[in-house]
Amino acid sequence: MAFQKAVKGTVLIGGGAIATIFGLSQFSQYRNKHGNLVYIQAAEPANVPMKNHLPAREDQLLALQNTSEFDVLIIGGGATGSGCALDAVTRGLKTALVERDDFSSGTSSRSTKLIHGGVRYLQKAIMKLDFEQYKMVKEALHERANLLEIAPHLSSPLPIMLPVYKWWQLPYYWVGIKLYDLVAGSQCLKSSYVLSKSRALELFPMLQKDRLVGAIVYYDGQHNDARMNLAIALTAARYGAATANYTEVVHLLKKTDPKSGKERVCGAHCRDVLTGQEFDVKAKCVINATGPFTDSVRKMDDQEVANICQPSAGVHIVMPGYYSPDNMGLLDPATSDGRVIFFLPWEKMTVAGTTDTPTDITPHPIPKEEDINFILNEVRNYLSCDVEVRRGDVLAAWSGIRPLVTDPNSKDTQSISRNHIVAVSDSGLVTIAGGKWTTYRSMAQDTIDAAVQAHNLMAGSSKTVGLLLQGAKDWSPTLYIRLVQDYGLESEVAQHLASTYGDKAFEVAKIAQVTGKRWPIVGKRLVSEFPYIEAEVIYGVKEYACTVVDMISRRTRLAFLNVQAADEALPRIVDIMGKELNWSEQWKKEELAAAKKFLYYEMGYKAKSEQLTDSSEISLVPSDIERYKKRFHMFDKENKGFITILDVQRVLESISIQIDENTLHDILNEVDLNKNGQVELDEFLQLMSAIQKGYVSGSRLAVLMKTAEENLHQRVVIPVDRSGGGL
């Protein structure tokens, strides 16, 4: 066994050494070619001026309807589609973009939040001597540097630790990570380094220490993906692109080419999803950038065309911030089934994922329980046994659909393309598919290059390398201090606004409401434990937010961070948006219901009730059952077998604790499985059993009743705030 390990280690290290020589030669070529090392060489300035004010959605719709013919019409408002719009409009092309939902409503908002070249792809490139895969990594590393440069408020470098538990892996992984640095060349964010066991535990104290040999730390980028996507789309709009969300393509328009006699795509018949109004948008070139829905648009062009999209579901979960250090991620390079798992700090929480399983294409993917548990089990393998990884600590969960594609231009139609593909149909429809978030800009550049060539459009080269996105121009790391000093915002709120809106944060601060308190002076929070303020809802409408789901998931990231907190913020968000958009009372009710449905299915809220119902078997020892029964009967004085809001209020008043009736209703409703307005003894015992098993954490009712019991014994007033709550 030891001999086999030694042989394996020798082979791997040898392969790594070959890779290092290859990487060094590439690095040497780069230095000889470019001389002084720089991060990003900006392209020539854009051909069109940037508008100071963002056009309203109504104006954008009028532009779509009243323009006789666009040069390009892009279908899809994800990262790639928005990138195509920005690339096209800055070349001077008359550009339109339509999205049937919201910008970044699909895959682009459901990523791992990393801007990366792909360590695992580099490993495959070396082990399989795959030069195409190597070029893909190199391109992604260049785009990583560009993205960090053009949106510094939305992105930053993140150190990621790779723990090592076998001696032979240390030199192997070290060589691979160093090669990653070398391939990046001048665009290497920071040099990787090796850590001893003690130093690794110092930086990541919750790490599993048994058998730990040491660790390697490397750097990649991290970003707020939905906000980044939105920044790209809004920047395109400011440069003059007619961009409209909630605008669906019903069918493609075609005309006969008088020269060839063939039918050519010449636009699209669109429908405003919000009003039902239909209209035509004419264009010389139509671009299909719809991600997982690539084939549905291709079939609008040609019903007989073969599918090229092979969708794969990637599930992520969000856990409390204490599961990871503030500024150190973790990479599990070899999970139990060969997948790679990231465990990363993000927005003061911890994101873990992802999975990679075949799935059906749907606009509303739902995270599966088996995928959530798979991620939790992998997390348990890497964290100390002192840290109890509980199912109940999952605060949110989501699934994104990776649009893997087969190249329609390839003879081997069974092989999945690792890179993006650009295809032009016989009728002139340009399709961009595959790729990944990090390379959205180069994908867009390749797409517009192909469109220009295929349709003889008058345009120069791409201008998007180094082109700053909205919010980046006057942003600085200390901008938030000015927000605190000039407007009286809380420091945490000011930091959030600066890192979300960049230099546009002042526009949000200007409309922030006065709190009436000594401090903060302005900025009413939507929920107490997150820095999102009510003024962001008003500003979000200016950023084309049309629904409550837009606000909780993409203008803010509340739904992705804590679904329970998002649910609590819904009524206030509905009120504010209703006032801004003149919603009727019926519309408000429908918006509230739609947002609750979104949280319940797509963001994992459904899992909360399931954790109680699925663990209906009460596995408590007799002594625990008696203890919990006594606690229950302290509230159920009349031995009814259930407790109501009135019972809880009576006990709380006796110990001088005051909680408003609406909050108490929410607290009991979390445990009221049969939704009859009361909590039975069996439901309470199920709750306590689920808490002991780790299925549920942070139950407000459990904490409240325990606190009340202690207060009744000690007559000491202990305030009860909402604990974070889990799913």
XYZ file of C-alpha atoms in Angstrom:
727
model
C 0.000 0.000 0.000
C 2.764 2.404 0.943
C 4.620 1.470 -2.278
C 1.488 2.249 -4.331
C 1.202 5.637 -2.674
C 4.837 6.390 -3.341
C 4.492 5.447 -7.000
C 1.339 7.542 -7.310
C 3.046 10.477 -5.686
C 6.059 10.179 -7.970
C 3.874 10.125 -11.067
C 1.851 13.091 -9.935
C 4.868 15.151 -8.924
C 6.527 14.280 -12.200
C 3.478 15.452 -14.092
C 3.499 18.623 -12.050
C 7.149 19.225 -12.867
C 6.424 18.933 -16.592
C 3.569 21.355 -16.144
C 5.831 23.797 -14.350
C 8.330 23.824 -17.208
C 5.457 24.419 -19.628
C 4.121 27.263 -17.503
C 7.545 28.853 -17.095
C 8.036 28.869 -20.842
C 4.684 30.580 -21.311
C 5.551 33.102 -18.604
C 8.901 33.812 -20.231
C 7.182 34.380 -23.576
C 4.792 36.808 -21.923
C 7.585 38.821 -20.339
C 9.590 38.949 -23.558
C 6.548 40.102 -25.485
C 5.185 42.694 -23.088
C 8.261 43.910 -21.222
C 7.026 45.744 -18.142
C 4.302 43.849 -16.363
C 0.916 45.581 -16.186
C -2.523 44.462 -15.113
C -4.889 45.540 -17.889
C -4.186 47.492 -21.046
C -7.419 49.383 -21.696
C -8.909 49.330 -25.177
C -9.576 52.476 -27.180
C -12.347 54.723 -25.775
C -15.933 53.848 -26.658
C -17.355 55.340 -29.848
C -20.404 56.792 -28.065
C -20.793 59.109 -25.043
C -22.188 57.836 -21.749
C -25.472 59.316 -20.491
C -25.569 60.897 -17.031
C -29.068 59.601 -16.310
C -30.432 56.118 -16.772
C -33.416 56.108 -19.156
C -36.681 54.890 -17.625
C -38.020 51.467 -18.657
C -40.949 53.162 -20.413
C -38.485 55.152 -22.548
C -36.573 51.993 -23.386
C -39.755 50.265 -24.529
C -40.609 53.260 -26.721
C -37.117 53.105 -28.244
C -37.634 49.409 -29.047
C -40.972 50.133 -30.733
C -40.084 53.342 -32.556
C -36.618 52.544 -33.931
C -36.959 51.585 -37.587
C -34.102 49.076 -37.458
C -31.377 48.174 -34.975
C -27.991 46.845 -35.974
C -28.214 44.085 -33.369
C -31.029 42.713 -31.214
C -29.839 40.568 -28.313
C -32.176 38.064 -26.682
C -31.211 37.346 -23.073
C -30.238 39.644 -20.191
C -27.820 37.411 -18.330
C -24.103 38.163 -18.052
C -23.363 37.152 -21.644
C -26.339 38.906 -23.225
C -25.700 42.093 -21.244
C -22.027 41.835 -22.174
C -22.981 41.571 -25.852
C -25.121 44.703 -25.542
C -22.275 46.639 -23.928
C -19.736 45.438 -26.493
C -22.014 46.284 -29.423
C -23.157 49.718 -28.259
C -19.627 50.874 -27.411
C -18.557 50.014 -30.966
C -21.191 52.422 -32.220
C -23.767 49.815 -33.246
C -27.452 50.602 -32.746
C -28.208 48.044 -30.046
C -31.311 46.510 -28.433
C -31.568 43.917 -25.654
C -34.704 42.129 -24.431
C -35.061 39.777 -21.462
C -38.308 37.913 -20.717
C -37.696 37.973 -16.953
C -35.298 40.227 -15.038
C -31.638 40.878 -15.710
C -29.620 38.032 -14.124
C -32.782 36.171 -13.105
C -31.349 32.855 -14.257
C -27.948 31.214 -14.018
C -26.007 34.473 -13.744
C -27.345 35.213 -10.243
C -26.919 31.640 -8.965
C -23.181 31.088 -9.311
C -20.499 30.248 -6.729
C -19.705 34.004 -6.671
C -16.145 33.366 -7.888
C -14.235 35.115 -10.674
C -11.704 32.440 -11.497
C -9.568 30.838 -14.136
C -10.364 27.309 -13.028
C -7.734 25.428 -11.021
C -9.366 22.090 -11.814
C -9.429 22.869 -15.556
C -5.706 23.577 -15.453
C -5.137 20.241 -13.724
C -7.079 18.463 -16.499
C -5.196 20.416 -19.161
C -1.860 19.214 -17.776
C -2.821 15.630 -17.001
C -4.473 15.156 -20.418
C -2.116 17.461 -22.344
C -5.197 19.386 -23.519
C -4.000 22.670 -25.039
C -7.571 23.928 -25.628
C -8.316 23.582 -21.940
C -5.075 25.410 -21.129
C -6.050 28.294 -23.435
C -9.437 28.469 -21.744
C -7.778 28.856 -18.328
C -5.391 31.489 -19.638
C -8.241 33.466 -21.190
C -10.251 33.227 -17.968
C -7.322 34.501 -15.900
C -7.036 37.524 -18.188
C -10.779 38.159 -17.864
C -10.525 37.732 -14.085
C -8.039 40.589 -13.919
C -10.193 42.733 -16.206
C -13.345 42.184 -14.165
C -11.579 43.121 -10.926
C -10.318 46.258 -12.672
C -13.584 47.472 -14.195
C -15.821 46.851 -11.156
C -13.663 47.174 -8.011
C -16.695 48.004 -5.867
C -18.382 44.703 -6.734
C -15.330 42.426 -6.727
C -12.141 41.721 -4.799
C -9.381 39.105 -4.508
C -10.127 36.241 -2.120
C -7.556 33.867 -0.602
C -8.671 30.238 -0.839
C -7.130 27.513 1.297
C -6.526 24.020 -0.011
C -5.976 21.796 3.061
C -3.617 18.861 2.577
C -4.048 15.589 4.508
C -1.481 13.354 2.750
C 2.237 14.065 2.570
C 2.619 13.313 -1.132
C -0.170 15.780 -2.009
C 1.713 18.777 -0.666
C 4.346 19.051 -3.445
C 1.794 17.953 -6.058
C -0.744 20.620 -5.184
C 1.987 23.206 -4.665
C 3.280 22.678 -8.191
C -0.237 22.892 -9.624
C -1.102 26.086 -7.757
C 2.227 27.710 -8.646
C 1.532 26.907 -12.274
C -1.826 28.651 -11.871
C 0.082 31.762 -10.743
C 2.511 31.479 -13.635
C -0.187 31.097 -16.274
C -1.785 34.283 -14.923
C 1.544 36.068 -15.439
C 1.272 39.796 -14.747
C -2.378 39.301 -13.894
C -1.642 37.071 -10.901
C -3.630 38.645 -8.057
C -1.246 37.610 -5.292
C 1.340 34.872 -5.086
C 0.249 31.554 -3.571
C 2.023 30.194 -0.503
C 2.357 27.121 1.709
C 1.182 27.019 5.332
C 2.252 24.779 8.161
C -0.410 22.875 10.060
C -0.370 25.302 12.978
C -0.537 28.375 10.745
C -3.400 26.851 8.698
C -5.398 26.250 11.890
C -4.640 29.777 13.041
C -6.133 31.251 9.860
C -8.969 28.696 9.588
C -9.578 27.544 13.197
C -12.705 25.518 12.371
C -10.689 23.262 10.005
C -10.430 19.501 10.648
C -7.004 19.127 12.266
C -6.653 15.341 12.482
C -4.096 14.111 9.913
C -3.677 17.652 8.580
C -0.228 18.025 7.016
C -0.428 21.663 5.979
C -2.220 23.832 3.464
C -1.716 25.881 0.319
C -3.347 29.266 -0.177
C -3.983 30.754 -3.618
C -6.004 33.743 -4.814
C -9.020 34.089 -7.043
C -11.630 36.819 -7.383
C -15.038 37.031 -5.758
C -18.002 39.190 -6.741
C -21.659 39.969 -6.212
C -22.823 38.180 -9.352
C -26.353 39.562 -9.780
C -25.232 43.115 -9.063
C -22.320 42.664 -11.499
C -24.720 41.481 -14.202
C -26.983 44.448 -13.492
C -24.020 46.846 -13.657
C -23.156 45.518 -17.131
C -26.754 45.942 -18.347
C -27.118 49.422 -16.827
C -23.791 50.509 -18.312
C -24.983 49.375 -21.741
C -28.197 51.362 -21.217
C -26.218 54.485 -20.259
C -24.221 54.151 -23.481
C -27.463 54.113 -25.464
C -28.552 50.492 -25.771
C -32.344 50.037 -25.671
C -32.548 47.468 -22.858
C -35.815 46.151 -21.450
C -36.490 43.405 -18.944
C -39.822 41.579 -18.814
C -39.923 41.726 -22.607
C -40.471 38.296 -24.135
C -39.684 37.181 -27.673
C -42.838 35.511 -29.012
C -41.333 34.552 -32.364
C -38.585 35.609 -34.738
C -39.244 37.814 -37.753
C -37.964 36.691 -41.141
C -37.752 38.108 -44.645
C -36.591 36.714 -47.973
C -33.165 37.831 -49.157
C -33.664 39.127 -52.746
C -30.153 38.023 -53.721
C -30.097 34.467 -52.418
C -33.817 33.818 -52.111
C -33.268 32.444 -48.610
C -35.174 33.453 -45.511
C -33.175 35.637 -43.132
C -33.896 36.527 -39.497
C -34.630 40.261 -39.351
C -35.921 40.861 -35.849
C -38.387 39.560 -33.283
C -42.027 39.934 -32.327
C -41.973 40.860 -28.632
C -44.450 41.128 -25.774
C -44.273 43.300 -22.667
C -44.852 40.669 -19.975
C -46.228 43.262 -17.531
C -48.832 44.865 -19.811
C -49.363 42.303 -22.556
C -48.582 44.847 -25.290
C -46.992 43.266 -28.386
C -44.712 44.897 -30.950
C -42.018 44.158 -33.526
C -38.338 44.966 -33.106
C -36.468 45.034 -36.433
C -32.728 44.335 -36.559
C -30.039 43.499 -39.107
C -28.724 40.806 -36.752
C -30.392 38.837 -33.938
C -28.213 37.291 -31.217
C -29.365 34.362 -29.097
C -27.740 34.651 -25.641
C -30.290 32.791 -23.551
C -28.109 30.327 -21.629
C -30.067 27.177 -20.737
C -32.860 28.287 -23.103
C -30.539 28.414 -26.112
C -32.326 25.619 -27.940
C -35.812 27.122 -27.553
C -34.696 30.238 -29.458
C -32.796 28.140 -32.016
C -36.010 26.196 -32.674
C -37.849 29.478 -33.294
C -35.426 29.819 -36.192
C -35.497 26.155 -37.309
C -37.838 23.565 -35.782
C -35.681 20.705 -37.049
C -32.409 21.839 -35.502
C -30.842 19.411 -33.010
C -30.514 20.383 -29.353
C -27.050 21.438 -28.237
C -27.695 22.358 -24.591
C -27.042 19.722 -21.933
C -28.203 21.358 -18.688
C -26.601 20.585 -15.358
C -27.902 21.662 -11.939
C -25.545 23.346 -9.503
C -26.898 23.671 -5.959
C -25.460 26.042 -3.352
C -26.331 26.585 0.289
C -25.806 29.561 2.598
C -24.826 29.071 6.232
C -24.078 31.519 9.067
C -20.883 33.555 8.787
C -19.279 31.827 11.778
C -18.734 28.706 9.670
C -15.812 30.356 7.855
C -13.230 33.077 8.572
C -14.104 36.574 7.355
C -11.574 36.544 4.519
C -10.535 32.982 3.740
C -12.254 30.442 1.527
C -11.781 26.683 1.376
C -11.489 24.312 -1.579
C -12.232 20.610 -1.319
C -10.451 19.327 -4.460
C -11.677 15.736 -4.271
C -15.081 15.082 -2.750
C -16.518 11.637 -2.121
C -17.842 11.482 -5.697
C -15.035 13.382 -7.413
C -16.668 16.793 -7.504
C -15.099 20.032 -6.284
C -16.703 21.899 -3.388
C -16.015 25.522 -2.458
C -16.685 26.873 1.029
C -16.488 30.652 0.878
C -17.270 33.764 2.932
C -19.712 35.996 1.051
C -21.674 39.042 2.225
C -20.814 38.111 5.860
C -22.339 34.652 5.366
C -20.832 31.371 4.141
C -21.606 29.913 0.704
C -20.955 26.217 0.039
C -21.300 24.405 -3.286
C -21.677 23.284 -5.923
C -23.180 20.077 -7.274
C -23.208 18.962 -10.886
C -26.152 16.764 -11.857
C -28.219 16.459 -15.062
C -31.498 18.371 -14.910
C -34.471 19.492 -16.945
C -34.531 23.043 -18.254
C -36.851 25.238 -16.209
C -37.042 28.954 -15.397
C -37.657 28.019 -11.757
C -35.072 25.435 -10.612
C -35.565 24.054 -7.100
C -32.719 22.868 -4.821
C -33.099 19.190 -3.963
C -32.714 17.870 -0.441
C -30.188 15.208 -1.494
C -27.949 17.887 -3.006
C -28.181 20.032 0.126
C -27.247 17.053 2.281
C -24.383 16.109 -0.045
C -22.856 19.568 0.411
C -23.388 19.424 4.186
C -21.667 16.026 4.404
C -18.655 17.314 2.478
C -18.486 20.346 4.745
C -18.522 18.043 7.784
C -15.525 16.162 6.390
C -13.404 19.312 6.364
C -14.543 21.021 9.548
C -13.484 20.204 13.087
C -15.626 17.756 15.030
C -16.054 20.590 17.553
C -18.235 22.332 14.955
C -21.651 20.710 14.701
C -22.745 21.128 11.082
C -26.523 21.237 11.387
C -29.092 20.925 8.636
C -31.023 23.626 10.423
C -28.205 26.106 9.838
C -28.959 26.277 6.130
C -30.293 29.826 5.785
C -30.945 29.685 2.035
C -30.423 27.246 -0.822
C -30.679 27.634 -4.570
C -30.105 25.769 -7.794
C -28.633 27.230 -10.972
C -28.647 25.578 -14.386
C -25.260 25.329 -16.078
C -25.811 25.501 -19.854
C -23.222 22.957 -21.011
C -23.271 22.658 -24.797
C -22.143 20.457 -27.638
C -20.566 22.331 -30.524
C -22.958 22.304 -33.533
C -19.956 22.980 -35.775
C -18.165 19.843 -34.547
C -18.366 16.460 -36.276
C -18.429 14.752 -32.893
C -21.808 15.985 -31.626
C -21.609 13.912 -28.443
C -18.676 15.771 -26.900
C -19.401 18.667 -24.571
C -17.537 21.860 -25.365
C -15.467 23.068 -22.416
C -15.312 26.551 -23.864
C -18.010 28.794 -25.308
C -19.210 28.401 -28.880
C -20.499 30.943 -31.404
C -22.650 29.588 -34.231
C -24.371 31.359 -37.131
C -27.383 29.609 -38.648
C -28.262 29.577 -42.370
C -30.826 32.304 -41.701
C -28.271 34.491 -39.882
C -29.246 33.877 -36.242
C -26.092 34.219 -34.124
C -25.989 31.955 -31.056
C -23.528 32.259 -28.164
C -23.614 29.358 -25.705
C -21.536 27.642 -23.050
C -18.614 29.321 -21.323
C -18.712 30.645 -17.774
C -19.343 33.830 -15.800
C -15.711 34.946 -15.701
C -15.340 34.957 -19.482
C -18.573 36.793 -20.266
C -16.679 39.757 -21.807
C -14.564 37.698 -24.197
C -17.654 35.649 -25.098
C -19.461 38.889 -25.929
C -16.508 40.136 -27.973
C -16.373 36.917 -30.003
C -20.129 37.087 -30.550
C -20.171 40.668 -31.815
C -17.122 39.942 -34.001
C -19.078 37.062 -35.567
C -22.188 39.240 -35.973
C -20.212 42.027 -37.642
C -18.649 39.575 -40.066
C -21.812 37.584 -40.837
C -24.005 40.646 -41.400
C -21.464 43.130 -42.769
C -22.074 45.610 -39.941
C -20.053 48.804 -39.802
C -18.139 48.570 -36.533
C -14.598 48.632 -35.243
C -12.901 46.406 -32.697
C -14.144 45.743 -29.162
C -13.779 48.565 -26.626
C -14.701 46.704 -23.434
C -11.254 45.755 -22.080
C -10.703 48.159 -19.210
C -14.097 49.848 -19.732
C -15.380 50.799 -16.271
C -18.833 49.580 -15.287
C -21.435 51.757 -13.606
C -20.329 52.789 -10.126
C -16.604 52.230 -10.646
C -15.420 55.640 -11.886
C -15.172 57.538 -8.596
C -15.262 54.597 -6.211
C -12.519 54.185 -3.616
C -12.124 51.869 -0.603
C -12.783 54.828 1.705
C -15.858 56.160 -0.100
C -18.123 54.771 2.635
C -16.570 57.168 5.178
C -17.944 60.112 3.210
C -21.394 58.483 3.321
C -21.160 58.225 7.102
C -19.894 61.776 7.537
C -22.091 63.522 4.949
C -25.383 61.713 5.501
C -25.260 60.153 8.978
C -25.537 56.533 7.807
C -24.457 53.609 9.970
C -20.961 52.456 9.079
C -22.188 48.954 8.138
C -24.914 50.409 5.911
C -22.473 52.847 4.301
C -20.012 50.042 3.546
C -22.801 48.001 1.980
C -23.998 50.899 -0.188
C -20.450 51.682 -1.359
C -19.731 48.048 -2.244
C -23.067 47.627 -4.032
C -23.562 50.879 -5.931
C -20.023 52.283 -6.047
C -20.056 56.012 -6.711
C -23.843 55.838 -7.215
C -24.215 55.163 -3.470
C -24.656 58.906 -2.922
C -27.838 58.796 -5.015
C -29.238 56.164 -2.640
C -28.112 58.105 0.441
C -29.859 61.265 -0.812
C -33.265 59.560 -0.763
C -32.726 57.701 2.535
C -35.365 58.548 5.143
C -34.626 60.257 8.446
C -34.816 57.731 11.287
C -35.758 60.180 14.023
C -32.974 58.722 16.172
C -29.806 60.365 17.388
C -27.904 57.759 15.326
C -28.106 56.779 12.574
C -29.624 59.982 11.236
C -30.869 58.421 7.981
C -31.327 54.906 6.645
C -34.186 52.750 7.904
C -33.288 49.063 7.614
C -35.625 46.575 5.969
C -34.638 43.948 8.550
C -32.514 44.545 11.619
C -29.625 42.162 10.958
C -28.903 43.121 7.336
C -27.661 46.502 6.053
C -30.325 46.866 3.347
C -32.324 50.079 3.746
C -35.737 51.223 2.500
C -34.192 53.799 0.149
C -32.735 50.927 -1.894
C -36.242 49.812 -2.798
C -37.013 53.237 -4.257
C -33.661 53.280 -6.068
C -34.185 49.696 -7.250
C -37.269 50.794 -9.189
C -35.035 53.279 -11.033
C -32.773 50.301 -11.836
C -35.668 48.572 -13.650
C -36.882 46.457 -10.713
C -40.470 45.563 -11.623
C -41.368 42.917 -9.033
C -40.751 42.214 -5.360
C -38.694 39.165 -6.383
C -36.391 41.492 -8.351
C -35.827 43.476 -5.165
C -35.158 40.660 -2.698
C -33.013 38.543 -4.994
C -31.107 40.821 -7.389
C -31.301 44.528 -6.403
C -30.565 43.350 -2.878
C -29.348 39.804 -2.136
C -31.586 39.234 0.878
C -33.288 36.110 -0.502
C -29.895 34.518 -1.207
C -28.616 35.254 2.292
C -31.537 34.434 4.583
C -34.981 33.491 3.294
C -36.622 34.014 6.663
C -35.325 37.584 6.844
C -36.416 38.142 3.235
C -39.886 36.876 4.084
C -40.131 39.313 6.987
C -39.105 42.225 4.734
C -41.762 41.485 2.095
C -44.683 43.557 3.461
C -42.594 46.739 3.695
C -41.053 46.187 0.248
C -44.522 45.642 -1.243
C -45.726 48.909 0.297
C -42.778 50.930 -1.019
C -42.830 49.435 -4.512
C -46.590 49.734 -4.652
C -46.324 53.440 -4.012
C -43.533 53.920 -6.569
C -45.228 51.874 -9.292
C -48.882 52.732 -8.506
C -49.903 49.160 -7.748
C -53.504 48.401 -6.850
C -54.295 46.504 -3.650
C -54.926 43.381 -5.730
C -51.570 43.770 -7.485
C -49.866 44.105 -4.090
C -51.456 40.862 -2.913
C -50.335 39.069 -6.072
C -46.790 40.398 -5.729
C -46.618 39.289 -2.105
C -47.889 35.817 -3.002
C -45.424 35.498 -5.908
C -42.503 36.524 -3.700
C -43.488 34.041 -0.987
C -43.753 31.296 -3.609
C -40.291 32.202 -4.920
C -38.787 32.003 -1.431
C -40.620 28.793 -0.631
C -39.539 26.808 -3.678
C -36.509 28.424 -5.324
C -34.694 29.725 -2.242
C -35.191 26.724 0.020
C -37.834 28.014 2.454
C -39.842 24.847 1.761
C -37.052 22.916 3.455
C -37.826 24.538 6.788
C -41.287 23.050 7.200
C -40.059 19.786 5.720
C -37.397 19.473 8.402
C -40.174 19.347 10.986
C -42.667 17.208 9.050
C -40.017 14.777 7.782
C -38.734 14.274 11.338
C -42.198 13.621 12.778
C -40.863 10.704 14.815
C -40.109 12.161 18.238
C -36.742 10.715 19.299
C -36.397 12.141 22.799
C -35.423 10.248 25.923
C -38.164 10.095 28.615
C -36.406 12.646 30.837
C -36.284 15.150 27.975
C -39.950 14.559 27.148
C -40.930 15.288 30.745
C -38.758 18.418 30.827
C -40.266 19.779 27.627
C -43.804 18.905 28.730
C -43.316 20.952 31.891
C -42.059 23.868 29.807
C -45.067 23.570 27.500
C -47.563 23.474 30.382
C -46.109 26.678 31.814
C -47.822 28.284 28.812
C -50.792 25.898 28.578
C -52.162 26.614 32.061
C -55.606 25.240 31.206
C -54.238 21.900 29.919
C -55.907 22.421 26.521
C -53.138 20.469 24.790
C -52.167 23.495 22.702
C -50.941 27.074 23.110
C -52.056 30.225 21.341
C -50.789 33.786 21.006
C -52.829 34.745 24.084
C -51.118 32.046 26.165
C -47.682 33.256 25.144
C -48.582 36.924 25.714
C -49.850 36.160 29.218
C -46.598 34.479 30.268
C -44.429 37.164 28.690
C -46.350 39.947 30.435
C -45.792 38.234 33.796
C -42.025 38.522 33.293
C -42.146 42.013 31.712
C -41.242 40.957 28.163
C -43.183 42.646 25.368
C -43.431 41.335 21.796
C -46.011 42.695 19.363
C -48.863 40.457 18.240
C -47.774 40.220 14.587
C -44.313 38.995 15.595
C -45.832 36.445 17.977
C -48.076 35.213 15.172
C -45.007 34.700 12.952
C -43.155 32.914 15.758
C -45.965 30.423 16.371
C -46.664 29.993 12.659
C -43.140 28.605 12.148
C -44.044 25.607 14.349
C -47.755 25.357 13.559
C -47.479 22.506 11.052
C -51.215 22.030 10.448
C -51.733 25.822 10.257
C -54.713 25.874 12.648
C -53.514 28.926 14.572
C -52.180 27.017 17.576
C -49.220 24.868 18.564
C -50.090 21.419 19.939
C -47.916 19.539 22.415
C -46.885 17.028 19.730
C -45.793 19.858 17.449
C -43.706 21.350 20.238
C -42.075 17.986 21.019
C -41.388 17.496 17.299
C -39.693 20.887 17.282
C -37.473 20.049 20.249
C -36.628 16.657 18.739
C -35.703 18.292 15.417
C -33.523 20.819 17.255
C -31.669 18.028 19.064
C -31.063 16.249 15.740
C -29.778 19.462 14.157
C -32.597 19.574 11.595
C -33.769 22.932 12.950
C -31.724 25.704 14.540
C -32.478 29.139 15.926
C -36.184 28.474 16.526
C -37.657 31.628 17.993
C -40.405 29.743 19.845
C -37.911 27.339 21.430
C -35.646 30.184 22.563
C -38.611 32.228 23.788
C -40.084 29.404 25.865
C -36.714 28.471 27.357
C -36.055 32.108 28.263
C -39.511 32.460 29.798
C -38.983 29.322 31.885
C -35.666 30.640 33.200
C -37.211 34.042 33.925
C -40.133 32.559 35.827
C -37.676 30.700 38.025
C -35.249 33.560 38.482
C -37.495 36.588 37.866
C -34.693 38.164 35.835
C -35.708 40.002 32.668
C -33.847 38.759 29.598
C -34.874 40.344 26.280
C -35.516 37.952 23.408
C -34.480 39.088 19.924
C -35.018 37.155 16.752
C -32.275 34.582 16.406
C -31.009 34.063 12.863
C -33.201 31.072 12.216
C -32.298 28.239 9.895
C -33.990 26.113 7.328
